[in-house]
CSV table of C-alpha atoms in Angstrom, one decimal:
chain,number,residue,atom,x,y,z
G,6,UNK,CA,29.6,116.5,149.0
G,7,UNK,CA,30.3,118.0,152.4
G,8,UNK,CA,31.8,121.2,153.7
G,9,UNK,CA,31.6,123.2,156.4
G,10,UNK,CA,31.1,126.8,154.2
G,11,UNK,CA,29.5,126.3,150.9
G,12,UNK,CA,30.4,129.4,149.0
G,13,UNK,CA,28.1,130.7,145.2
G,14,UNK,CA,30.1,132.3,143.2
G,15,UNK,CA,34.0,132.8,142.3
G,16,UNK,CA,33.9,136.5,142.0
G,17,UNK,CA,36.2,138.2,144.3
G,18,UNK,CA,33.9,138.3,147.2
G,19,UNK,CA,33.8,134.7,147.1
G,20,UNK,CA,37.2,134.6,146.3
G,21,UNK,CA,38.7,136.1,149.0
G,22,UNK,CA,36.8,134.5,151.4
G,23,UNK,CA,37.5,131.0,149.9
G,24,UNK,CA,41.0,131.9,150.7
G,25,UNK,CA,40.8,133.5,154.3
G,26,UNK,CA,38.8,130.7,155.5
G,27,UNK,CA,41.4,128.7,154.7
G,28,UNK,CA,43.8,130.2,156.1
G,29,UNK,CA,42.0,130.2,158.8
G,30,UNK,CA,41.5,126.5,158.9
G,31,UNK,CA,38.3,126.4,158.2
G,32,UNK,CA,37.2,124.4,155.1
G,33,UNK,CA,34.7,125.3,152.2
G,34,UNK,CA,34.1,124.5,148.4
G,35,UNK,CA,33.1,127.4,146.4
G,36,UNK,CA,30.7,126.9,143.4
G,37,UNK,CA,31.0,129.2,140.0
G,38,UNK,CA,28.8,128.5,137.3
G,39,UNK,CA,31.0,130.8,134.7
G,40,UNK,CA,34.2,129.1,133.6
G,41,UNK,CA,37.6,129.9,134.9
G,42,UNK,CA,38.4,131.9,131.2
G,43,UNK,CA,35.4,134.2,132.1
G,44,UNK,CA,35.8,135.0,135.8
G,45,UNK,CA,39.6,136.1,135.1
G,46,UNK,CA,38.2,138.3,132.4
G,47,UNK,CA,35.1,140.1,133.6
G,48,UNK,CA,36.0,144.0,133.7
G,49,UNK,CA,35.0,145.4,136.8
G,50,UNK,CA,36.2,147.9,139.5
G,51,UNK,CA,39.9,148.9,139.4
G,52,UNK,CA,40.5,151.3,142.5
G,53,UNK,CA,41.6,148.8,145.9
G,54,UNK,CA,40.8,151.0,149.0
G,55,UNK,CA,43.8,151.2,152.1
G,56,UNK,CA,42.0,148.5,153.9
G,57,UNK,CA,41.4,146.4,151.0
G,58,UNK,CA,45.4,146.5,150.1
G,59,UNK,CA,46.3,145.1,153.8
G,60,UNK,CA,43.5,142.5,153.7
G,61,UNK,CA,45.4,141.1,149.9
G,62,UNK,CA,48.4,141.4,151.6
G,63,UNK,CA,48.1,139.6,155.0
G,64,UNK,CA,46.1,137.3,152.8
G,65,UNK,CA,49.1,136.3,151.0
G,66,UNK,CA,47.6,137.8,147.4
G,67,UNK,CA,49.6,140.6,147.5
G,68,UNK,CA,52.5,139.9,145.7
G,69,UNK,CA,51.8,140.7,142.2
G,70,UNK,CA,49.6,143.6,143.0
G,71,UNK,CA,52.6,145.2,144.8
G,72,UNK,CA,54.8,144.9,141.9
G,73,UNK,CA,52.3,145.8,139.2
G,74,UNK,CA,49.5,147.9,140.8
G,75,UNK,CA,49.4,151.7,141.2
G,76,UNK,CA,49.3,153.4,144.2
G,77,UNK,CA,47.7,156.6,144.2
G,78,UNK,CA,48.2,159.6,147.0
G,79,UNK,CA,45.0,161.2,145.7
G,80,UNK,CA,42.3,162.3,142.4
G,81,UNK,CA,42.0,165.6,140.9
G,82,UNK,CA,38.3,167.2,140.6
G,83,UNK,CA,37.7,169.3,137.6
G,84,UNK,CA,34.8,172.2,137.3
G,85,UNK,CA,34.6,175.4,135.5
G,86,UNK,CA,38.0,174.4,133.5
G,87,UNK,CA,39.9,174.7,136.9
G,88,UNK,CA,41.9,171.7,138.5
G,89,UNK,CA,41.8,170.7,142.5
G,90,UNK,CA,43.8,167.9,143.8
G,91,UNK,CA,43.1,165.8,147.3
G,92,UNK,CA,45.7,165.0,148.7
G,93,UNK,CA,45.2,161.2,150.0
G,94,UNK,CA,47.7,161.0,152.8
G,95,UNK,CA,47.9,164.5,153.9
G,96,UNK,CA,44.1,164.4,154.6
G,97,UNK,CA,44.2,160.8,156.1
G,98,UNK,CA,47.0,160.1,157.8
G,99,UNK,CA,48.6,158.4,155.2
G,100,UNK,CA,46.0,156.4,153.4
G,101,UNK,CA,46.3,155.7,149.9
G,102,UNK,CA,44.4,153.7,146.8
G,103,UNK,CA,45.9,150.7,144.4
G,104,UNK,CA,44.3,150.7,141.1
G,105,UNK,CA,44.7,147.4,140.3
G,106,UNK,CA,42.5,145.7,138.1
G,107,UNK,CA,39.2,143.5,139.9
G,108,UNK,CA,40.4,140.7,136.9
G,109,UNK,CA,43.9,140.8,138.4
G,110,UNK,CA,42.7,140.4,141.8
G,111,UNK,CA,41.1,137.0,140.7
G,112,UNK,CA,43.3,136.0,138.8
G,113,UNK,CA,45.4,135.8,141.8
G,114,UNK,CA,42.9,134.6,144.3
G,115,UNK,CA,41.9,131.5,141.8
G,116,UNK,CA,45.6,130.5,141.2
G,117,UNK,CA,46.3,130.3,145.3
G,118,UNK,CA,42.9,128.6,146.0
G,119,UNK,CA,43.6,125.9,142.7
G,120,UNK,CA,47.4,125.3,144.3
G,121,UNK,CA,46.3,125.7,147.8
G,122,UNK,CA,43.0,125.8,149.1
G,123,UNK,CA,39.4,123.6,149.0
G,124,UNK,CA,37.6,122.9,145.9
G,125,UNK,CA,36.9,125.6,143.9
G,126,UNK,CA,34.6,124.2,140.9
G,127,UNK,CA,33.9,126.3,137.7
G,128,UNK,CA,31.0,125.6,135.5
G,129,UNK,CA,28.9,124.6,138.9
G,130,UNK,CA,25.6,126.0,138.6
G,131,UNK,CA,23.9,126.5,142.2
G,132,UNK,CA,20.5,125.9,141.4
G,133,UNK,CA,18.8,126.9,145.0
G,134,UNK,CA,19.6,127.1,148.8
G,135,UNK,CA,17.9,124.7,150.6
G,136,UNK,CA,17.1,124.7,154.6
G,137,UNK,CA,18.7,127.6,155.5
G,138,UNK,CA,17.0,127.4,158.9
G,139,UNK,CA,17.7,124.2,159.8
G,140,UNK,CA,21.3,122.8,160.8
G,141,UNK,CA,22.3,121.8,157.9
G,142,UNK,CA,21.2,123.9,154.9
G,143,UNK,CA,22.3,122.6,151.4
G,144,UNK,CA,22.9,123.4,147.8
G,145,UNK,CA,22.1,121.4,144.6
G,146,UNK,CA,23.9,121.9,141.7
G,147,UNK,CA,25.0,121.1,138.6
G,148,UNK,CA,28.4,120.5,137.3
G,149,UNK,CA,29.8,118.8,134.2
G,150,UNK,CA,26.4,117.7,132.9
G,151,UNK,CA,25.7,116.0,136.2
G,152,UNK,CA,23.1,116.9,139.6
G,153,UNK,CA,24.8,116.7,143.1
G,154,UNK,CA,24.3,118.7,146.3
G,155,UNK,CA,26.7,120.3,148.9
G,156,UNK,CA,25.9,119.8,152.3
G,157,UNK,CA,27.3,122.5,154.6
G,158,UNK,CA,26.9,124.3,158.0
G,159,UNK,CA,27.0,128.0,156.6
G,160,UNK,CA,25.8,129.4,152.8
G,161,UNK,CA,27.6,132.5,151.8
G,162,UNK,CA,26.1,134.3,148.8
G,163,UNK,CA,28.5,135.6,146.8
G,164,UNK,CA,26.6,134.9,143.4
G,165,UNK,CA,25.7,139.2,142.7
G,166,UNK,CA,22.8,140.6,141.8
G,167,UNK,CA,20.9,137.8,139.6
G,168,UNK,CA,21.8,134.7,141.9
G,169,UNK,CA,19.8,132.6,143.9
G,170,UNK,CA,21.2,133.0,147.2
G,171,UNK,CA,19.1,136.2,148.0
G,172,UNK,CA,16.0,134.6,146.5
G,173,UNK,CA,16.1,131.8,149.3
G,174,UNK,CA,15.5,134.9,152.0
G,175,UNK,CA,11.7,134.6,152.8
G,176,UNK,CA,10.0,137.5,151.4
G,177,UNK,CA,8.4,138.4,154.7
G,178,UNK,CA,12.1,139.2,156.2
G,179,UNK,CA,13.6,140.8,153.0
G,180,UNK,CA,13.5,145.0,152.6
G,181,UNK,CA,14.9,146.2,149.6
G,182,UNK,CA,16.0,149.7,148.8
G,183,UNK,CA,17.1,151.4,145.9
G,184,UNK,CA,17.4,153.9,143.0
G,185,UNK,CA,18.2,153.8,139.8
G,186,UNK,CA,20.1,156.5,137.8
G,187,UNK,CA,18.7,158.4,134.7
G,188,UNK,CA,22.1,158.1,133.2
G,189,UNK,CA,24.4,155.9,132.4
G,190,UNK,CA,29.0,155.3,131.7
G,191,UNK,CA,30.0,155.1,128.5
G,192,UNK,CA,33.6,153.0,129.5
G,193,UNK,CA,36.3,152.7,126.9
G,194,UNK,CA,39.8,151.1,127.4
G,195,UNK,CA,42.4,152.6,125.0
G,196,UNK,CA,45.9,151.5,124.4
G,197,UNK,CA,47.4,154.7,125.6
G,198,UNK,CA,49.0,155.9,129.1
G,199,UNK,CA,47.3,157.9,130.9
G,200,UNK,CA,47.1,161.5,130.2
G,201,UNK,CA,47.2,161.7,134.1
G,202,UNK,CA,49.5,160.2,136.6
G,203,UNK,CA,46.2,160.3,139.1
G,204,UNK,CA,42.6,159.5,138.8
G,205,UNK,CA,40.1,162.9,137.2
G,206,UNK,CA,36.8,163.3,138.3
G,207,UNK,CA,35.6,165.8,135.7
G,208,UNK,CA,32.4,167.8,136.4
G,209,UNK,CA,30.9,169.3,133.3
G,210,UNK,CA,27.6,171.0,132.2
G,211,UNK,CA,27.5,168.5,129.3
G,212,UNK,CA,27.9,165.5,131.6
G,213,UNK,CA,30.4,163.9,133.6
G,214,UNK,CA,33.6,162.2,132.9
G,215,UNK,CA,36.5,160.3,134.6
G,216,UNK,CA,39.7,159.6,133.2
G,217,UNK,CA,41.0,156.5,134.5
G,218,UNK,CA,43.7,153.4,134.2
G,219,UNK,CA,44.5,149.8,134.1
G,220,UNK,CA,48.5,150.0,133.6
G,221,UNK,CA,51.0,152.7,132.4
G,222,UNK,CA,50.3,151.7,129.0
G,223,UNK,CA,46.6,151.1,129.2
G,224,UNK,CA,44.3,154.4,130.0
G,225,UNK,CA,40.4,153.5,131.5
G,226,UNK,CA,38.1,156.4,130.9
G,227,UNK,CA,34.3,156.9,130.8
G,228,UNK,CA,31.2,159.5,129.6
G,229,UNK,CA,28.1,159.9,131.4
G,230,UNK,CA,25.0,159.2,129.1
G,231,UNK,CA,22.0,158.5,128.9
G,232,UNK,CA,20.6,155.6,130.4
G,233,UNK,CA,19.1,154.0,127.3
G,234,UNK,CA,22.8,154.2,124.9
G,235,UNK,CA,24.0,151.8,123.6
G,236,UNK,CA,28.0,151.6,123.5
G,237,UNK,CA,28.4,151.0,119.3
G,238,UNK,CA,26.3,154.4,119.0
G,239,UNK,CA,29.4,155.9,120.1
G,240,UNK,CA,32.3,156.4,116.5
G,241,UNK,CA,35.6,156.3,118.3
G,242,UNK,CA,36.4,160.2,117.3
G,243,UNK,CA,33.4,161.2,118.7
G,244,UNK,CA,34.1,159.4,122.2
G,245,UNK,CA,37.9,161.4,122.1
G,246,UNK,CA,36.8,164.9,121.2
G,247,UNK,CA,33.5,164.6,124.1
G,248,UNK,CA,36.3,163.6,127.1
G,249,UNK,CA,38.2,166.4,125.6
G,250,UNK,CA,35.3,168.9,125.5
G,251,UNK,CA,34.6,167.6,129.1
G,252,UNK,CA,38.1,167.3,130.7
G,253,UNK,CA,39.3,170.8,129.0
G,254,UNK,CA,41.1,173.2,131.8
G,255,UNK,CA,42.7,177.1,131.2
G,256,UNK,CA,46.1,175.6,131.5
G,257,UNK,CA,46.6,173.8,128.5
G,258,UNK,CA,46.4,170.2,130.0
G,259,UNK,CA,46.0,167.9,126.8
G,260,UNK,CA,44.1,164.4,126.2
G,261,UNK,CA,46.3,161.3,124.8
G,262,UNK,CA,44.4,159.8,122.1
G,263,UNK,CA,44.7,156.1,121.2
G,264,UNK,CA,43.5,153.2,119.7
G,265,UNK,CA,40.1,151.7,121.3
G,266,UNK,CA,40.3,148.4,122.2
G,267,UNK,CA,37.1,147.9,123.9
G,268,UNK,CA,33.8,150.1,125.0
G,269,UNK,CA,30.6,149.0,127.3
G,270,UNK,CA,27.7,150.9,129.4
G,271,UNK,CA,27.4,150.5,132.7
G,272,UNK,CA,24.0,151.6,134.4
G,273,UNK,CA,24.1,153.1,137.6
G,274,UNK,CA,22.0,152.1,140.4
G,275,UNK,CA,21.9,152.1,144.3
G,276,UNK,CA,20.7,148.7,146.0
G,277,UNK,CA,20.4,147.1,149.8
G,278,UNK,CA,18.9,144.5,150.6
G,279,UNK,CA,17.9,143.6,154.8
G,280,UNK,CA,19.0,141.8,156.4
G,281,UNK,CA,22.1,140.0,155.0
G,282,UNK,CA,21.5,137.3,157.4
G,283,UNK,CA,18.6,134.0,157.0
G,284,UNK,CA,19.4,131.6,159.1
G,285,UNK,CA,22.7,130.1,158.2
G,286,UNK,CA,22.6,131.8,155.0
G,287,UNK,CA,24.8,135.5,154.6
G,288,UNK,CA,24.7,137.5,151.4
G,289,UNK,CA,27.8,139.1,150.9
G,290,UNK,CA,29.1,141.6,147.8
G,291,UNK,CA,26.4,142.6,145.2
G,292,UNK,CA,24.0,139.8,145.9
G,293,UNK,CA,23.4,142.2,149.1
G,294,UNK,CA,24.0,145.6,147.9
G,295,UNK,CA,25.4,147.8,144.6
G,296,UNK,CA,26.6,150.9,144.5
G,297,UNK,CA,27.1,153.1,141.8
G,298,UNK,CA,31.0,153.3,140.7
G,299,UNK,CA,31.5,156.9,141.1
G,300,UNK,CA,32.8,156.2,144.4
G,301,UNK,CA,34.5,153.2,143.6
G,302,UNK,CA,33.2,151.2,146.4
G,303,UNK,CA,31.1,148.0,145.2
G,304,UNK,CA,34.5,145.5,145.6
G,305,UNK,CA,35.7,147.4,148.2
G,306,UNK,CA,32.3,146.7,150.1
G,307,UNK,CA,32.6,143.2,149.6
G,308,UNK,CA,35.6,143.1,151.2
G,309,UNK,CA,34.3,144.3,154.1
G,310,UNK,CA,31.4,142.0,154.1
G,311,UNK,CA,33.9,139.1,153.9
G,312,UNK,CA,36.5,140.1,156.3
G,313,UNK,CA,33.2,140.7,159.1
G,314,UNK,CA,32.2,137.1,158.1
G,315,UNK,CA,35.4,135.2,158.6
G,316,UNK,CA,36.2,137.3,161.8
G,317,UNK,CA,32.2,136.1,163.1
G,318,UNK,CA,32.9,132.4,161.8
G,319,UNK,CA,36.3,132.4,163.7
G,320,UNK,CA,35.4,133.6,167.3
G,321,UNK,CA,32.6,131.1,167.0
G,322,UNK,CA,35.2,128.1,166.4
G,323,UNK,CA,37.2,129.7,169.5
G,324,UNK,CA,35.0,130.6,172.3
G,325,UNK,CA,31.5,128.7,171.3
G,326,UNK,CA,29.5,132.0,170.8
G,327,UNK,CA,27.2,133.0,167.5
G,328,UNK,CA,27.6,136.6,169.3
G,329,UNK,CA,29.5,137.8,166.0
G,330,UNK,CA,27.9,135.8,163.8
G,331,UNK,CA,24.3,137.2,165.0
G,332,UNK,CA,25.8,140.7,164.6
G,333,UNK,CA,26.7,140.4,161.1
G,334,UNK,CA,23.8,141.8,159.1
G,335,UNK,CA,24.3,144.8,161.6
G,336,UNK,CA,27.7,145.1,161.1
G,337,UNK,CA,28.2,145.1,157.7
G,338,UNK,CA,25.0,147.6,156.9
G,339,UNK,CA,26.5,150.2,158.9
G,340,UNK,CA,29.4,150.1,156.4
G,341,UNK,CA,27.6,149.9,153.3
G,342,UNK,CA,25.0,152.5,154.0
G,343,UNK,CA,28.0,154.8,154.7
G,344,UNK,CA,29.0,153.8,151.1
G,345,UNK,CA,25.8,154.0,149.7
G,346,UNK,CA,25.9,157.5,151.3
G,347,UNK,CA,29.4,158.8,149.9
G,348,UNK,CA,28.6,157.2,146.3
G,349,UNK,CA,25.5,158.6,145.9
G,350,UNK,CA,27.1,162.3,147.2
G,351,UNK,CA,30.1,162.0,144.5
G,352,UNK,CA,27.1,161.1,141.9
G,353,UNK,CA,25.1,163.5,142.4
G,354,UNK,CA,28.1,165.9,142.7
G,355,UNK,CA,29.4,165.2,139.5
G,356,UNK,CA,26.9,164.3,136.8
G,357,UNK,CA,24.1,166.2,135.0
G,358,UNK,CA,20.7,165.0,135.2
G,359,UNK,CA,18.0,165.2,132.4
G,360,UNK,CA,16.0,167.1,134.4
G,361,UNK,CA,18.6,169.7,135.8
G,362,UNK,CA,18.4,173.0,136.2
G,363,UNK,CA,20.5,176.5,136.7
G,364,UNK,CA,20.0,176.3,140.2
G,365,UNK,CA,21.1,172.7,140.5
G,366,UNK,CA,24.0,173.4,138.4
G,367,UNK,CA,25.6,176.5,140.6
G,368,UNK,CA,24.6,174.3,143.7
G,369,UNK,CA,27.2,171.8,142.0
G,370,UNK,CA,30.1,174.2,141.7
G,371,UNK,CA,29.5,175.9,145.2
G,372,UNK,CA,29.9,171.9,146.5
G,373,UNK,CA,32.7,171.4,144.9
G,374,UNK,CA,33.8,175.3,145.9
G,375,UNK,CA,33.4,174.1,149.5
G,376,UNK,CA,35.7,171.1,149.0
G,377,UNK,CA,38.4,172.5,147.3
G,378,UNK,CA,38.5,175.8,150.1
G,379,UNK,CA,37.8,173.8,153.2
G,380,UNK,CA,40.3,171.3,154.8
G,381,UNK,CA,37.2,169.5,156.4
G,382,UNK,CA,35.2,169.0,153.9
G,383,UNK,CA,37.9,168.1,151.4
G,384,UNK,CA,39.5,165.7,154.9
G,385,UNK,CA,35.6,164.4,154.8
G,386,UNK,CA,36.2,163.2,150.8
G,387,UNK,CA,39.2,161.6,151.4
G,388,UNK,CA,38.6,159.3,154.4
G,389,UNK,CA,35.5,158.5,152.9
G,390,UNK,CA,37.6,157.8,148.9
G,391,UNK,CA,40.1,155.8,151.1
G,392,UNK,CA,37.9,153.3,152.9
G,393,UNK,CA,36.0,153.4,156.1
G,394,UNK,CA,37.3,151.2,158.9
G,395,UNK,CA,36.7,147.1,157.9
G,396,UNK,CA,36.5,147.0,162.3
């Protein structure tokens, strides 16, 4: 088999650029060793950044997320049972989010790429990336019981944080940084709507907490704790009455309780890897870097990474030069270190270590003090919350 971009993995990352490229006129086959069921299921980020909505759009994937996503002009921060909105557009010039589910965003990226676009294979494991300093740099696989390899002039990683594209990266050119977390999210989903018309950021002495959605009908929330929980050590009453303990204000806001239909941990780490570029093989999404979710960035990143990509491969087709193409490690770390930056800010903002202290905690509240009394620092929060430039 032969393509020009070989693409591993179907998430949206690989998605996406399965789709621009072809728009673009440039072919590719994209290789996903989950099945289709699984991909169009996997819960992950919900909150689409200003840039990331125009990218969907001018990629002709907007459609449904118009009609059916949320736009939201801004997120309320809680602390010391007092409420401060931020007011997206004011601050911004008129940027805004869509929470719109990361399944949903699939979902309509793999029904335009199966009517549409190149091959898009599911159950295709990639088992390794081969010559990516050659010409010609190739990827055996296996799919439907059977070995073959794709043959392509580009390999984009888009497999996240366990695949084997950033394994192929010589360990004499790779730098990896990163944290982890000493806490964890507790995340249920709970058929309710939202006790909140916007997104809460909720910071608490017990712990953080943000109350969430996925629909009107459908309410997304999530506890910090500790790294090592496990989610069925949580009784559904005991989840309710800790959000309510931790959202609680002086102005008798209430909680909407519901049934919960689902609940998972998520650990939180910070990850980048250097460079993003072997060769003619690119990492791009979280098989190059993760972010905690706090500031909802890890898909938003991704597009980035994607967008920068197709913009490198293109000027190459049109004037000859790898000038772009050469520049795209570069390009896309100034981005996500910029992310890194704000996500680990909002984290450490919000959530209680183990380990805290007094001190740490009124350094908390006179950080979120400063935000909710100062135009530039609370302007600062929402160009960063809204997306930084995908130029």
């Amino acid at each position: 088999m032969r393509t020009t971009v070989g693409i591993i993995g179907a998430g949206p990352a690989g998605l996406l650029l399965a789709r621009l490229l072809h728009r673009a006129g440039i072919d590719s086959v994209a290789l996903e060793s989950r099945d289709r069921a699984y991909v169009e299921r996997r819960q992950r980020a919900g909150i689409l950044e200003q840039g990331t909505v125009d990218v969907l759009r001018e990629a002709g994937a907007g459609q449904r997320m118009d009609r059916e996503g949320l736009r939201h002009d801004g997120i309320e921060l809680r602390f010391d049972r007092r409420r401060h909105r931020v007011d997206f557009p004011g601050l911004t010039g008129g940027r805004s989010v869509m929470v719109y589910a990361q399944t949903e965003v699939c979902k309509d990226l793999i029904a335009l790429q199966l009517e549409e676009g190149g091959p898009l294979l599911f159950e295709a494991e990639a088992l390794a990336v081969e010559g990516a300093e050659g010409d010609r740099p190739r990827i055996p696989f296996r799919h439907q019981g059977r070995e073959d390899v794709l043959e392509c002039d580009y390999v984009v990683g888009c497999d996240g944080f366990w695949g084997v594209a950033r394994k192929a990266f010589p360990a004499a050119v790779s730098q990896v940084f990163e944290r982890s977390y000493p806490y964890a999210w507790l995340g249920i989903l709970a058929d309710v709507a939202p006790s909140h018309d916007e997104l809460v950021y909720a910071r608490h002495d017990r712990g953080f907490a943000l109350l969430s959605m996925r629909s009107p009908s459908v309410s997304r929330l999530y506890l910090q704790v500790p790294a090592d929980t496990k989610a069925e050590e949580w009784g559904d009453e005991e989840i309710w009455a800790e959000l309510e303990r931790r959202f609680a204000t002086d102005d008798g806001w209430t909680l909407k309780r519901g049934p919960i239909t689902q609940k998972s941990v998520t650990p939180m780490r910070s990850f980048v890897h250097e460079p993003m570029r072997h060769g003619r093989l690119f990492l791009a999404g979280d098989a190059a870097h993760i972010v905690p979710p706090t500031g909802a960035k890890g898909l938003n990143l991704a597009v980035g990474d994607v967008m920068t990509l197709v913009r490198a491969l293109v000027h190459e087709r049109e004037t000859g030069s790898p000038g772009l193409l050469d520049a795209y490690s570069a390009t896309c770390l100034r981005r996500v270190w910029q992310a890194e930056r704000f996500s680990y800010d909002m984290t450490t903002l919000l959530h209680r270590a183990p380990d805290a202290t007094d001190f740490g905690a009124r350094l908390q509240l006179a950080r979120l003090e400063r935000i909710a009394s100062s135009r530039a620092a609370e302007t600062d929060l929402a160009e960063a919350y809204t997306g930084f430039p995908l130029d």
